[in-house]
Coordinates of C-alpha atoms in Angstrom, one line a residue:
M1 CA 0.0 0.0 0.0
K2 CA 2.8 2.3 0.9
R3 CA 4.4 1.7 -2.5
I4 CA 1.2 2.6 -4.4
S5 CA 0.8 5.9 -2.5
H6 CA 4.4 6.8 -3.3
I7 CA 3.9 6.0 -7.0
A8 CA 0.6 8.1 -7.0
C9 CA 2.4 11.0 -5.4
I10 CA 5.2 10.9 -7.9
A11 CA 2.7 10.8 -10.8
L12 CA 0.9 13.8 -9.4
L13 CA 4.2 15.7 -9.1
I14 CA 5.1 14.9 -12.7
T15 CA 1.7 15.9 -14.0
G16 CA 1.6 19.1 -12.0
S17 CA 5.1 20.0 -13.2
A18 CA 4.2 19.4 -16.9
A19 CA 1.1 21.6 -16.5
A20 CA 3.2 24.4 -14.9
V21 CA 5.8 24.2 -17.7
A22 CA 3.1 24.3 -20.4
Q23 CA 1.4 27.3 -18.7
T24 CA 4.7 29.2 -18.4
A25 CA 5.5 28.6 -22.1
A26 CA 2.1 29.8 -23.1
T27 CA 2.3 33.0 -21.2
Q28 CA 5.9 33.7 -22.5
T29 CA 4.8 33.2 -26.1
A30 CA 3.2 36.4 -27.4
T31 CA 1.7 37.0 -30.8
P32 CA 3.4 39.6 -33.0
A33 CA 0.2 41.7 -32.9
A34 CA 0.1 41.8 -29.1
T35 CA 3.8 42.7 -29.0
A36 CA 3.3 45.5 -31.6
T37 CA 0.4 47.1 -29.7
A38 CA 2.1 47.0 -26.3
A39 CA 3.4 50.4 -25.2
P40 CA 7.2 50.7 -25.4
A41 CA 9.0 51.0 -22.1
A42 CA 10.3 54.4 -21.4
K43 CA 14.1 54.5 -21.5
A44 CA 15.3 56.1 -18.3
A45 CA 18.1 58.6 -18.5
P46 CA 21.2 57.4 -16.7
S47 CA 21.8 59.3 -13.5
R48 CA 25.2 60.8 -13.0
Y49 CA 26.8 62.6 -10.1
A50 CA 27.9 66.1 -11.1
G51 CA 29.2 67.4 -7.8
P52 CA 32.8 67.8 -6.5
S53 CA 35.1 64.9 -6.8
G54 CA 37.7 63.5 -4.4
A55 CA 40.0 62.5 -7.3
P56 CA 43.1 64.7 -7.4
L57 CA 43.3 67.3 -10.2
M58 CA 46.5 66.5 -12.1
T59 CA 48.4 67.6 -15.2
A60 CA 49.0 65.3 -18.1
K61 CA 52.8 65.5 -17.5
D62 CA 52.5 64.8 -13.8
L63 CA 50.2 61.9 -14.4
L64 CA 52.4 60.3 -17.0
A65 CA 55.5 60.8 -14.7
N66 CA 54.0 59.9 -11.3
G67 CA 50.6 58.3 -11.8
K68 CA 49.9 54.8 -10.6
N69 CA 47.9 52.1 -12.4
D70 CA 44.2 52.2 -11.7
Q71 CA 44.5 55.6 -10.0
Y72 CA 41.3 57.7 -10.1
V73 CA 42.2 61.2 -11.5
R74 CA 40.8 64.5 -12.9
L75 CA 42.3 66.4 -15.8
K76 CA 41.4 69.9 -17.0
G77 CA 42.2 70.9 -20.6
K78 CA 41.0 70.3 -24.1
L79 CA 40.3 67.3 -26.4
T80 CA 42.5 68.4 -29.2
S81 CA 42.1 65.4 -31.6
H82 CA 39.9 62.4 -32.2
K83 CA 42.1 59.4 -33.1
G84 CA 39.3 57.1 -34.0
D85 CA 36.8 54.9 -32.1
E86 CA 36.9 55.9 -28.4
N87 CA 40.5 57.4 -28.6
Y88 CA 41.1 61.1 -28.1
E89 CA 44.2 63.2 -27.5
F90 CA 43.8 65.4 -24.4
T91 CA 46.0 68.4 -24.0
D92 CA 46.6 70.8 -21.1
A93 CA 49.3 73.4 -20.4
S94 CA 51.8 70.7 -19.4
G95 CA 51.5 68.2 -22.3
K96 CA 49.4 65.5 -23.9
I97 CA 47.9 62.2 -22.9
M98 CA 45.6 59.7 -24.7
V99 CA 42.1 59.2 -23.3
E100 CA 39.4 56.7 -24.0
I101 CA 35.8 58.0 -24.0
D102 CA 32.7 56.1 -24.7
A103 CA 30.2 58.1 -26.8
D104 CA 27.6 58.0 -24.0
R105 CA 30.0 59.8 -21.6
F106 CA 29.7 63.1 -23.6
P107 CA 27.2 65.6 -22.1
A108 CA 23.8 65.4 -23.8
G109 CA 23.0 68.4 -26.0
V110 CA 26.5 69.9 -25.8
T111 CA 29.0 70.0 -28.7
V112 CA 32.6 69.4 -27.5
D113 CA 35.4 70.4 -29.9
H114 CA 39.1 71.3 -29.8
N115 CA 38.3 74.7 -28.2
T116 CA 36.1 73.4 -25.4
L117 CA 37.6 73.4 -22.0
V118 CA 36.6 70.2 -20.2
E119 CA 37.3 68.4 -16.9
L120 CA 37.7 64.7 -17.3
T121 CA 37.4 62.2 -14.4
G122 CA 38.5 58.6 -14.8
E123 CA 40.9 55.8 -14.2
F124 CA 44.5 55.9 -15.2
D125 CA 45.8 52.9 -17.1
K126 CA 49.6 52.9 -16.8
E127 CA 51.3 50.7 -19.3
M128 CA 54.8 49.3 -19.1
F129 CA 55.1 49.5 -22.8
G130 CA 53.2 51.7 -25.2
D131 CA 50.9 54.6 -24.4
S132 CA 49.3 55.0 -21.0
T133 CA 45.7 56.2 -21.1
V134 CA 42.9 57.5 -19.0
D135 CA 39.6 55.6 -19.2
V136 CA 37.2 58.6 -18.9
E137 CA 34.0 58.0 -16.8
Q138 CA 32.8 61.6 -16.7
I139 CA 33.2 64.8 -18.8
K140 CA 32.2 68.2 -17.5
V141 CA 32.3 71.2 -19.8
V142 CA 34.1 74.0 -18.0
A143 CA 34.0 76.7 -20.8
Q144 CA 32.9 76.8 -24.5

């Protein structure tokens, strides 16, 4: 008798699991018409901190000479040249350094050119061989 009740319980579990899987598959499958009429989700604007930073303000020359790998830094100067993809040449009064900037890091609605004074905040990637760079996380326009 005990064995029959165990078998019956197992059969109920299997039947219930199969029904749950079928129901889940049915609710996840939507018709193209239903998908087209659904309202698109609003894309939330990324929130960004725009206040003061604890990262030290450095010059390009000082950063290249004394910066440490993965150091968080700020630089103030101009993006003087776009080298392709995410690579830009940053210039301040002391010299030049290469920076990497994702397109979504640029301030919305503001054109940044070679005459725009900007403050960059990011992480210094010191290389043993080749060019060291700054991976920019934030751009603030200081003056147009």
